[in-house]
PDB file of N, CA and C in Angstrom:
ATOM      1  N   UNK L   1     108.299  70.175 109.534  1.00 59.00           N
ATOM      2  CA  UNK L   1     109.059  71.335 109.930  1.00 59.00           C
ATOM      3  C   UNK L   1     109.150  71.340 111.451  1.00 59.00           C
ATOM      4  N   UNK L   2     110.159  71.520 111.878  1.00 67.00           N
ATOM      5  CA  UNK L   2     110.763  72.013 113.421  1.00 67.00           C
ATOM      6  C   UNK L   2     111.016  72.865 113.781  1.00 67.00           C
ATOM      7  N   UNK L   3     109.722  73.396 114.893  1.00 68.00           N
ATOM      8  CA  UNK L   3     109.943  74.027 115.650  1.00 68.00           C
ATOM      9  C   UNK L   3     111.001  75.200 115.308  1.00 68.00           C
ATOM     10  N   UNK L   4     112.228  74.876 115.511  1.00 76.00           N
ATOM     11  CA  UNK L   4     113.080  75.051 115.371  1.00 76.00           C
ATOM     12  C   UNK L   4     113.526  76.315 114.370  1.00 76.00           C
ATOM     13  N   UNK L   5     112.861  75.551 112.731  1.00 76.00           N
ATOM     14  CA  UNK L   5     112.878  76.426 111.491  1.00 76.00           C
ATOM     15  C   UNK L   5     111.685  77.201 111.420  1.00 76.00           C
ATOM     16  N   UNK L   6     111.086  76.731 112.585  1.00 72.00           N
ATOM     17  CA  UNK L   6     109.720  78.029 112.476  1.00 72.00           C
ATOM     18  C   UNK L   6     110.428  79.088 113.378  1.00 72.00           C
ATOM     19  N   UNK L   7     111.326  79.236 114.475  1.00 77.00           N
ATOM     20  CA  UNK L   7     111.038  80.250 115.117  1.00 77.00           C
ATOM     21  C   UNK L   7     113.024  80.524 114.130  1.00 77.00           C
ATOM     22  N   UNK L   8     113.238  80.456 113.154  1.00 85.00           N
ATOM     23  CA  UNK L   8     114.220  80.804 112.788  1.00 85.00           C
ATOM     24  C   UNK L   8     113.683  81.313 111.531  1.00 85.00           C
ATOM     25  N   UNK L   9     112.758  81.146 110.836  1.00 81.00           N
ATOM     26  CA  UNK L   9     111.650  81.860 109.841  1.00 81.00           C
ATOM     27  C   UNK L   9     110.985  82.993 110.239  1.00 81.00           C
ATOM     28  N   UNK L  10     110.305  83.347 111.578  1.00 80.00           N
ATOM     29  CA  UNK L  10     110.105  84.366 112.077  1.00 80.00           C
ATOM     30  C   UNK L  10     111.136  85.250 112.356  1.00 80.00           C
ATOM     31  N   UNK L  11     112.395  84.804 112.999  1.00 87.00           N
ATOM     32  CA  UNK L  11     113.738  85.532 113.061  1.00 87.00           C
ATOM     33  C   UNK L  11     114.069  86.360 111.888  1.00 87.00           C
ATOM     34  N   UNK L  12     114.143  85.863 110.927  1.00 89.00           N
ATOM     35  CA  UNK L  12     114.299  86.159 109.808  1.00 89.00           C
ATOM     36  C   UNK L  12     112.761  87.189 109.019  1.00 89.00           C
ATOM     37  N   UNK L  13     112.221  87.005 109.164  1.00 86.00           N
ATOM     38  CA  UNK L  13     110.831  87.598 108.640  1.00 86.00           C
ATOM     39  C   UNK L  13     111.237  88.873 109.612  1.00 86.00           C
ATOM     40  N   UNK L  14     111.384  88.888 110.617  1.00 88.00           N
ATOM     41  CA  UNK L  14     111.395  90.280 111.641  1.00 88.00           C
ATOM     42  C   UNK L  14     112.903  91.132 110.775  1.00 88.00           C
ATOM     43  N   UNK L  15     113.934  90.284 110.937  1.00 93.00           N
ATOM     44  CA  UNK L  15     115.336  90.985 110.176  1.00 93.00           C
ATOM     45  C   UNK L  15     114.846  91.725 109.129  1.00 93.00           C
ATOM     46  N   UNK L  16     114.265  90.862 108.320  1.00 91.00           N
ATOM     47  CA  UNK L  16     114.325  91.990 106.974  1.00 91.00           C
ATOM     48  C   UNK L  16     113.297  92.677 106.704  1.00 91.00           C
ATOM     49  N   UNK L  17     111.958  92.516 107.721  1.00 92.00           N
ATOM     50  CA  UNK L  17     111.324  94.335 107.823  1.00 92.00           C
ATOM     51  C   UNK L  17     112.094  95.247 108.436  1.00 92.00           C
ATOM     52  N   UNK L  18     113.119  94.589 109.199  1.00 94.00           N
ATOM     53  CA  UNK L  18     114.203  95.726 109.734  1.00 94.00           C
ATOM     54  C   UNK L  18     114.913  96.631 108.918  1.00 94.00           C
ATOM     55  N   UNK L  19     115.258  95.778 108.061  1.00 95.00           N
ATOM     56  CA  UNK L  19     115.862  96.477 106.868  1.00 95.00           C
ATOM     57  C   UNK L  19     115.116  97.024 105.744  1.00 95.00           C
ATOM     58  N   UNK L  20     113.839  96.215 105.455  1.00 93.00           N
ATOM     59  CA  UNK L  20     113.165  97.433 104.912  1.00 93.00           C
ATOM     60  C   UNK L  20     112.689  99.043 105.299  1.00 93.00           C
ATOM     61  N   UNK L  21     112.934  98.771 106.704  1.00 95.00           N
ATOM     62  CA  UNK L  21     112.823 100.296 107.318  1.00 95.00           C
ATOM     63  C   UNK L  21     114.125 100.871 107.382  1.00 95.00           C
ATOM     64  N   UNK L  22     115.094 100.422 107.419  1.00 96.00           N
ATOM     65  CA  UNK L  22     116.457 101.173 107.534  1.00 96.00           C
ATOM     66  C   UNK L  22     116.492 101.643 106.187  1.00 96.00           C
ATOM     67  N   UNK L  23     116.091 100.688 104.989  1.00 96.00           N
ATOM     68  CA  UNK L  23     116.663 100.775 103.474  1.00 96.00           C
ATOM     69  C   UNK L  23     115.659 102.477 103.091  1.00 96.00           C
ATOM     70  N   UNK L  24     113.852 102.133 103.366  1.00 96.00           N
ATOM     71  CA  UNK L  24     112.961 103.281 103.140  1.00 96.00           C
ATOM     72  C   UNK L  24     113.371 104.104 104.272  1.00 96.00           C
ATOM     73  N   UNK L  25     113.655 104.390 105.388  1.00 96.00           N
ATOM     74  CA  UNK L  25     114.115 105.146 105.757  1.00 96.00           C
ATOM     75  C   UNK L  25     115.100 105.994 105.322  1.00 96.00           C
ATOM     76  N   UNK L  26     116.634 105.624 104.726  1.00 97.00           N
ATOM     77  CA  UNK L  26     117.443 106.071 104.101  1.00 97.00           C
ATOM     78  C   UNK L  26     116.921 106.970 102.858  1.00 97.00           C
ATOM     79  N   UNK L  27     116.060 106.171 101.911  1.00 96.00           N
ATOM     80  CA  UNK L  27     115.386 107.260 101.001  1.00 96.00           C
ATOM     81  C   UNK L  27     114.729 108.126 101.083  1.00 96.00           C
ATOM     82  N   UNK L  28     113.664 108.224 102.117  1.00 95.00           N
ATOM     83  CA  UNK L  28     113.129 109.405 102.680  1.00 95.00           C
ATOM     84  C   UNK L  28     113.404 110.182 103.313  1.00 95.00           C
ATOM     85  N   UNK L  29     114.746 110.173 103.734  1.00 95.00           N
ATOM     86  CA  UNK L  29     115.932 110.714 104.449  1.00 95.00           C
ATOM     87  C   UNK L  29     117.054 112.089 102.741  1.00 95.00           C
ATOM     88  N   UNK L  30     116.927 111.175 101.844  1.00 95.00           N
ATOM     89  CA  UNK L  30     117.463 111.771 101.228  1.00 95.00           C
ATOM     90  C   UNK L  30     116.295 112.623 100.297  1.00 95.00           C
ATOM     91  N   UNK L  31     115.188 112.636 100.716  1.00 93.00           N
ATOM     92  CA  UNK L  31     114.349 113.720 100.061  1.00 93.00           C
ATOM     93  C   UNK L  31     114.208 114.967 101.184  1.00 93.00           C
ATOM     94  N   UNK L  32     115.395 115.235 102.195  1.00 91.00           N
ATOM     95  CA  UNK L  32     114.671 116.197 103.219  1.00 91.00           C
ATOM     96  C   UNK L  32     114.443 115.833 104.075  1.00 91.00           C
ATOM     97  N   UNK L  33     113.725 114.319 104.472  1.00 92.00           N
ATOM     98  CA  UNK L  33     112.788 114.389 105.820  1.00 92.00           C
ATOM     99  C   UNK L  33     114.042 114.101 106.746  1.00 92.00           C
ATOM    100  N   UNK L  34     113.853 114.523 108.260  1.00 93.00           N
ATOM    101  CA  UNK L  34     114.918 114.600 108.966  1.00 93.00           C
ATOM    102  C   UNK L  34     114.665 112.720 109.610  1.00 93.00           C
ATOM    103  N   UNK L  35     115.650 112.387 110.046  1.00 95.00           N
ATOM    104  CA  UNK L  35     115.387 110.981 110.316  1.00 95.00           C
ATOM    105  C   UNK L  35     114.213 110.183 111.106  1.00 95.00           C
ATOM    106  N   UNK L  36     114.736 110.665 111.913  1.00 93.00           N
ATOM    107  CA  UNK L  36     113.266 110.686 113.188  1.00 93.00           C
ATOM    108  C   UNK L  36     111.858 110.758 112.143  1.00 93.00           C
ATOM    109  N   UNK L  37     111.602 111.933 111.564  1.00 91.00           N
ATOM    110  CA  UNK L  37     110.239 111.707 110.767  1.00 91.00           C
ATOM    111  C   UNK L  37     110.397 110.768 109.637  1.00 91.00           C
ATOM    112  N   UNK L  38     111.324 110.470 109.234  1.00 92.00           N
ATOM    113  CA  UNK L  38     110.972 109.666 108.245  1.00 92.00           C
ATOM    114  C   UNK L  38     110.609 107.967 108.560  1.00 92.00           C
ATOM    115  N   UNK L  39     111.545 107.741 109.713  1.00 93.00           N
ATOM    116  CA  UNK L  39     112.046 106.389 110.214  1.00 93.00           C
ATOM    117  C   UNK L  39     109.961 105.865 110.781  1.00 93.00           C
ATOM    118  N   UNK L  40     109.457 107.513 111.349  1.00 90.00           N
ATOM    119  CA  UNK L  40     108.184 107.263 111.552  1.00 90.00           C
ATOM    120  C   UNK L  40     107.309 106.499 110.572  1.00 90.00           C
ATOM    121  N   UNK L  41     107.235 107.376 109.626  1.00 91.00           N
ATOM    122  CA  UNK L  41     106.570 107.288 108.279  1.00 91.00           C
ATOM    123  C   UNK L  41     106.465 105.895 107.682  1.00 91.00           C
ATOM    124  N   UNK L  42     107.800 105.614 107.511  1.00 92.00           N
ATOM    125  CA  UNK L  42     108.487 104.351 106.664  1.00 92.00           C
ATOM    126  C   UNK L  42     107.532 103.566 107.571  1.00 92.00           C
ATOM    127  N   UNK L  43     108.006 103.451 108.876  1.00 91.00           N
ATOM    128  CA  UNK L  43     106.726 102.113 109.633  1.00 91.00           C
ATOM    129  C   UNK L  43     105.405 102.498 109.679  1.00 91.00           C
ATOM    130  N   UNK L  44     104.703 103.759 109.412  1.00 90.00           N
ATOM    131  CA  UNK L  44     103.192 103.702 109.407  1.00 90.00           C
ATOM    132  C   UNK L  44     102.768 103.083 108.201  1.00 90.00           C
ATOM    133  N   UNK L  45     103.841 103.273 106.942  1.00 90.00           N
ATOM    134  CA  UNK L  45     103.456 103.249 105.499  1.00 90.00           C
ATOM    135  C   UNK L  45     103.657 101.624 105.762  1.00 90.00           C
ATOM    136  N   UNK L  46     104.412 101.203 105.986  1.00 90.00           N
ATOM    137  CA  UNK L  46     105.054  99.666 105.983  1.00 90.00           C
ATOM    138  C   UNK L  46     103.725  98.658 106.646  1.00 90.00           C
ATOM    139  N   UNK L  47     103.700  99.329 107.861  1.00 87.00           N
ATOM    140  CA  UNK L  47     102.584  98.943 108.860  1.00 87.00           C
ATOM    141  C   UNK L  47     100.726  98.588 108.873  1.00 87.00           C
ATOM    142  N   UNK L  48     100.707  99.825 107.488  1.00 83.00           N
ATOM    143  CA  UNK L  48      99.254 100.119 107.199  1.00 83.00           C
ATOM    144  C   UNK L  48      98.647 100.963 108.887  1.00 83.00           C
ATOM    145  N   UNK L  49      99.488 101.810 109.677  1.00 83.00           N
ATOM    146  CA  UNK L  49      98.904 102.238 110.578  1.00 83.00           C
ATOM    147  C   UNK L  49      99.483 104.237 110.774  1.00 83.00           C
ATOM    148  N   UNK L  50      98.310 104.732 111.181  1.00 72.00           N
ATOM    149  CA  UNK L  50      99.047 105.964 111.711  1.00 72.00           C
ATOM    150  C   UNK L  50      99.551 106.518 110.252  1.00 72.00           C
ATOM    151  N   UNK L  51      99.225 106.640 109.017  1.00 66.00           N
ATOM    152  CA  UNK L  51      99.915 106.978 108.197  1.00 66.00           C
ATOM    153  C   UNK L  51      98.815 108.360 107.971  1.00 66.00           C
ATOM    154  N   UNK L  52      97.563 108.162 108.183  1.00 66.00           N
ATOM    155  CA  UNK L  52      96.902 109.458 107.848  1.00 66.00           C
ATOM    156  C   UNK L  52      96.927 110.664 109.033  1.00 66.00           C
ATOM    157  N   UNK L  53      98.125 110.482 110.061  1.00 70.00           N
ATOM    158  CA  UNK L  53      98.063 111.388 111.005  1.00 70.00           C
ATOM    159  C   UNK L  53      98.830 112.331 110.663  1.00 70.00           C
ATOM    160  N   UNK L  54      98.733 113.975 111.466  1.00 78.00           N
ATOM    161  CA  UNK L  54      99.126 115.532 110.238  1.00 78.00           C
ATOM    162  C   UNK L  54     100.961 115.218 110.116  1.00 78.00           C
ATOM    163  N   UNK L  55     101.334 114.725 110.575  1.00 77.00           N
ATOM    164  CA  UNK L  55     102.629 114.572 110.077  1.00 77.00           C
ATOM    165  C   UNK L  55     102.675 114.137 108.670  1.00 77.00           C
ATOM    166  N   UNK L  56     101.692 113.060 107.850  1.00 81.00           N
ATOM    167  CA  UNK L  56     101.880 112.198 106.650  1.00 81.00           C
ATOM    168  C   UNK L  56     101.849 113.488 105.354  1.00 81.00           C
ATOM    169  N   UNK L  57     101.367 115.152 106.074  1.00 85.00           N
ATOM    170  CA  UNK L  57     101.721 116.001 104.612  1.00 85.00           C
ATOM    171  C   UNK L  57     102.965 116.335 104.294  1.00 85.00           C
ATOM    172  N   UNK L  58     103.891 116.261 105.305  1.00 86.00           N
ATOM    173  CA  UNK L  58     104.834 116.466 105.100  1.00 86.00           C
ATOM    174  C   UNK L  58     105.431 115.286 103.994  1.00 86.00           C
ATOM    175  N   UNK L  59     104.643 113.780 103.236  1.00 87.00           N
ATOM    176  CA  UNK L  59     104.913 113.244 102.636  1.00 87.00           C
ATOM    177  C   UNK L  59     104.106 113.400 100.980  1.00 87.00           C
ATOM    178  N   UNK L  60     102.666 114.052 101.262  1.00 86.00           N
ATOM    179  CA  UNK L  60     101.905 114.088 100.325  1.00 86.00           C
ATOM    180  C   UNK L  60     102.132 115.822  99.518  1.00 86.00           C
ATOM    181  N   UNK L  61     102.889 115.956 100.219  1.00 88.00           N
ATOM    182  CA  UNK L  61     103.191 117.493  99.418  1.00 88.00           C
ATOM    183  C   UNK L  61     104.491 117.748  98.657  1.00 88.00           C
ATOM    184  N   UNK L  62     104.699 116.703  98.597  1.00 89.00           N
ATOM    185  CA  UNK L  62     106.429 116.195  97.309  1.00 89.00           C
ATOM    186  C   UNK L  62     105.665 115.178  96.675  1.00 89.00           C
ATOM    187  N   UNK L  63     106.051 115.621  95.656  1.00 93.00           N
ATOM    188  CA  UNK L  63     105.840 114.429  94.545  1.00 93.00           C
ATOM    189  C   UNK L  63     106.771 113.532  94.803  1.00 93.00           C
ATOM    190  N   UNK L  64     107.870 113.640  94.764  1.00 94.00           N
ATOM    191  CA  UNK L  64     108.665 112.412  94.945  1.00 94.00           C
ATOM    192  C   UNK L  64     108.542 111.634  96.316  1.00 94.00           C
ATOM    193  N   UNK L  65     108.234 112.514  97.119  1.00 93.00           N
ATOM    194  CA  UNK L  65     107.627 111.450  98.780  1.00 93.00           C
ATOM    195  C   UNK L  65     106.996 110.795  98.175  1.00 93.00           C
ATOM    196  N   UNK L  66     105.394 111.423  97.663  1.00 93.00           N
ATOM    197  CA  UNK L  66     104.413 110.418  97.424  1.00 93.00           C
ATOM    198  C   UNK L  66     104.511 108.956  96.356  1.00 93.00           C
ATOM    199  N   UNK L  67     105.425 109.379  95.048  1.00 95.00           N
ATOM    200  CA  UNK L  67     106.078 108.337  94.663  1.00 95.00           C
ATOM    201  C   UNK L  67     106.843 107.217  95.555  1.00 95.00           C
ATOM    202  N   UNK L  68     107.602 107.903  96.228  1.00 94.00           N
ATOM    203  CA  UNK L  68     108.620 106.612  97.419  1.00 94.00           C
ATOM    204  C   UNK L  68     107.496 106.071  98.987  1.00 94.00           C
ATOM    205  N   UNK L  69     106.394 106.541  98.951  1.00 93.00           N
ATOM    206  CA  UNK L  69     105.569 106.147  99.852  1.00 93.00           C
ATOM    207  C   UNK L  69     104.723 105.484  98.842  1.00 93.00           C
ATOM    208  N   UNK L  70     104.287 105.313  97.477  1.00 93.00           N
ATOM    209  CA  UNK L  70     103.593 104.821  97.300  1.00 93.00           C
ATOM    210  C   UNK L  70     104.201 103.129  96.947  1.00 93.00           C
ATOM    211  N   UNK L  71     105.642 103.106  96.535  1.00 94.00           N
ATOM    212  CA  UNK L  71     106.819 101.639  96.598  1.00 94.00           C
ATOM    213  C   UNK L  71     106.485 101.138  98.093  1.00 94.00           C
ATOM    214  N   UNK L  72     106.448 101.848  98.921  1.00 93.00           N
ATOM    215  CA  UNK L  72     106.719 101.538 100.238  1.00 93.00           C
ATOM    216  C   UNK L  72     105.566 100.888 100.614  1.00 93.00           C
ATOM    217  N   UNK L  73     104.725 101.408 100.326  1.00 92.00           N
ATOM    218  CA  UNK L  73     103.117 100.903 100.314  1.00 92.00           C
ATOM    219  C   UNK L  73     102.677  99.365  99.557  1.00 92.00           C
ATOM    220  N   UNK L  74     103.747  99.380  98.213  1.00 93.00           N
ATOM    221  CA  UNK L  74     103.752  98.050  98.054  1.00 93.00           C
ATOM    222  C   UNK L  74     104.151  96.909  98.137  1.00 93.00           C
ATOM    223  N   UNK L  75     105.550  97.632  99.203  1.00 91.00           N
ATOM    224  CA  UNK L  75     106.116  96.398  99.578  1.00 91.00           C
ATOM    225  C   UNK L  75     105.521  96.011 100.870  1.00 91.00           C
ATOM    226  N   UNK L  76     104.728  97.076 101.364  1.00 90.00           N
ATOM    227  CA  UNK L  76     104.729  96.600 102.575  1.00 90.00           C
ATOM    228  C   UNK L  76     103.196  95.362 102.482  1.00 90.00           C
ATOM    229  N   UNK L  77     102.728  95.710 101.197  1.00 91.00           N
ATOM    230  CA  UNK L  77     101.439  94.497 101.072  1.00 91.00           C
ATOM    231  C   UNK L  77     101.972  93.467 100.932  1.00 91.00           C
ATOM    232  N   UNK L  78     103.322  93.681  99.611  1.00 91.00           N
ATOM    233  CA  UNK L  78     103.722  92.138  99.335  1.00 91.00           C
ATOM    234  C   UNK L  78     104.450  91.384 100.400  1.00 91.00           C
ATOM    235  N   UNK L  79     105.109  92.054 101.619  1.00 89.00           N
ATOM    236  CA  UNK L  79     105.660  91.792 102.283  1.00 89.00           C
ATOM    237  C   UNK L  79     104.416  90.894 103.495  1.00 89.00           C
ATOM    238  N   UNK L  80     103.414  91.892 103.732  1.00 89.00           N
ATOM    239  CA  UNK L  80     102.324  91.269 104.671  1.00 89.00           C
ATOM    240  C   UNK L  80     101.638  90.211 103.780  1.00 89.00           C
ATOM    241  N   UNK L  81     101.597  89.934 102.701  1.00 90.00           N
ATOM    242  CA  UNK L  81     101.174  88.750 101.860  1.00 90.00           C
ATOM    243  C   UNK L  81     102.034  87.599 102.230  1.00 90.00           C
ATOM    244  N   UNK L  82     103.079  87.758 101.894  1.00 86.00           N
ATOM    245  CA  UNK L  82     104.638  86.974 102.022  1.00 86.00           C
ATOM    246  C   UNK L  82     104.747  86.179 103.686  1.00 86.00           C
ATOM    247  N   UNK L  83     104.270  87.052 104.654  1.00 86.00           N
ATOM    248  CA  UNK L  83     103.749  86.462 105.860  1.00 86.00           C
ATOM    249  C   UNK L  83     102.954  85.524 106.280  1.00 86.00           C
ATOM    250  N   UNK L  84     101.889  85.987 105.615  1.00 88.00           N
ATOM    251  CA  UNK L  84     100.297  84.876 106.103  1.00 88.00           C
ATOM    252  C   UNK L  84     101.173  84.158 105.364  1.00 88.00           C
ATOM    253  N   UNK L  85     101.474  84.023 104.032  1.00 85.00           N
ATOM    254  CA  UNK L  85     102.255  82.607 103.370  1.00 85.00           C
ATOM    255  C   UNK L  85     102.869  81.850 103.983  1.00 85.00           C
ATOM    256  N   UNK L  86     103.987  82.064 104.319  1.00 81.00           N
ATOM    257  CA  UNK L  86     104.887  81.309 105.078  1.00 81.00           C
ATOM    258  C   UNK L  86     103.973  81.067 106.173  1.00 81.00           C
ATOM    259  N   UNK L  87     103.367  81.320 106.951  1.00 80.00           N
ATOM    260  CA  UNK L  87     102.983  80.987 108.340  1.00 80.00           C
ATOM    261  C   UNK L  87     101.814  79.732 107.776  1.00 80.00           C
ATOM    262  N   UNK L  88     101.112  80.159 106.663  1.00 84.00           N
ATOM    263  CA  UNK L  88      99.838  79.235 106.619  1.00 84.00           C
ATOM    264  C   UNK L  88     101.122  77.497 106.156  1.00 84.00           C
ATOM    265  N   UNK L  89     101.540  77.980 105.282  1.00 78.00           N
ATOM    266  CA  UNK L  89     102.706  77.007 104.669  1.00 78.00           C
ATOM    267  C   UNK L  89     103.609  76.129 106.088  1.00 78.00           C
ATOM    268  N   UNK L  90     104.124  77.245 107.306  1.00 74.00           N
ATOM    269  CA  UNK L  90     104.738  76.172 107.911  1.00 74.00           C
ATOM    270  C   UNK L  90     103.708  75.706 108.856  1.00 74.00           C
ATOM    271  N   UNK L  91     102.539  76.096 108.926  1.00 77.00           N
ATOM    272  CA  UNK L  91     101.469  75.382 109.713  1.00 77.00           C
ATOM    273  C   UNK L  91     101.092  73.938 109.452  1.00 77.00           C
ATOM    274  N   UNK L  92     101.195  74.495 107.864  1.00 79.00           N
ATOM    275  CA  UNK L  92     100.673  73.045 107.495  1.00 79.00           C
ATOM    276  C   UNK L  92     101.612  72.208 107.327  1.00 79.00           C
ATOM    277  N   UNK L  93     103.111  72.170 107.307  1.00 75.00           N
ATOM    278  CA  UNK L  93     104.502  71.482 107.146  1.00 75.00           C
ATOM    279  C   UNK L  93     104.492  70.959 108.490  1.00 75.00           C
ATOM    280  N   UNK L  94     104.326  71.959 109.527  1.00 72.00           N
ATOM    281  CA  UNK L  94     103.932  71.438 110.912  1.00 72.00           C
ATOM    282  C   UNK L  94     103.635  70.389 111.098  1.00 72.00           C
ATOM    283  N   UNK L  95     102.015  70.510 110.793  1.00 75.00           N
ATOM    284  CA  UNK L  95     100.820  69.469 111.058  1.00 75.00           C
ATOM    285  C   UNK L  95     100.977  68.128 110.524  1.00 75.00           C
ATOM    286  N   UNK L  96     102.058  67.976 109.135  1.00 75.00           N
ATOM    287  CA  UNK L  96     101.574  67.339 108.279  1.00 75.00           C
ATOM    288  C   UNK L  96     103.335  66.634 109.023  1.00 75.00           C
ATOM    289  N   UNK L  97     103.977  66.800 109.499  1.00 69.00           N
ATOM    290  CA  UNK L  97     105.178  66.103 110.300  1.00 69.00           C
ATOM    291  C   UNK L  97     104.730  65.361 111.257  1.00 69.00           C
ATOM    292  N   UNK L  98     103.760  66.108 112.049  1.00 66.00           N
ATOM    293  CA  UNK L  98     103.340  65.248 113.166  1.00 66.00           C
ATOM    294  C   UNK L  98     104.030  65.360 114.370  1.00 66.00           C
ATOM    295  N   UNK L  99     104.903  65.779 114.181  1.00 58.00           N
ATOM    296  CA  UNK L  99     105.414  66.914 115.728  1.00 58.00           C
ATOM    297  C   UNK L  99     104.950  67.100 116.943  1.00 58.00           C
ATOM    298  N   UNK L 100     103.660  67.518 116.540  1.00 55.00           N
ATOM    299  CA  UNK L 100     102.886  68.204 117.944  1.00 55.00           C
ATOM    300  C   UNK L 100     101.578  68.564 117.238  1.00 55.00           C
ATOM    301  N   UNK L 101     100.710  69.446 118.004  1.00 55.00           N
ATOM    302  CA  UNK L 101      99.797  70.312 117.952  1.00 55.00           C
ATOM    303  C   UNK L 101      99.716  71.675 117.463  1.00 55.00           C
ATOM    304  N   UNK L 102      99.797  72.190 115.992  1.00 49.00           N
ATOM    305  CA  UNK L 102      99.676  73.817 116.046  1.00 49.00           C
ATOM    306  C   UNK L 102      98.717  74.461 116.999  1.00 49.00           C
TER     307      UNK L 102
END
């Protein structure tokens, strides 16, 4: 692997958490939350950070928030799973080309 398709794999890995926050944003948008708080949310939940700060009742006091934060919650594992993957994967596609040095 080159260089090349690694930093065009990261390109891509960054795009479509983009859009997973535009996409969960949009839904938590249509339960009420005004954008700004939701657009927050979506990346603490996505992030694993900042999600237990007093803004997050405004998510745990709808059932249906807590349903669409709890999807959000799992994509955002399978998504941070999906990461180390690819990275351990083009490390070793790397190494195993002979390219260079990871």
């Amino acid at each position: 692997m080159s260089i090349n398709a690694a930093l065009l794999i990261i390109l891509l890995l960054i795009a479509v958490f983009f859009l997973f926050v535009e996409i969960f944003t949009v839904l938590f948008m249509l339960t009420g939350l005004p954008e700004r708080k939701a657009r927050f949310q979506v990346i603490s939940i996505l992030t694993n950070t900042g999600f237990t700060t007093g803004e997050s009742e405004v998510i745990t006091s709808s059932r249906r928030r807590r349903r669409l934060a709890t999807i959000t919650m799992l994509f955002g594992y399978i998504y941070a799973v999906a990461i180390v993957s690819m990275i351990i994967n083009a490390l070793l596609a790397f190494e195993k080309s002979g390219d260079g040095d990871p």
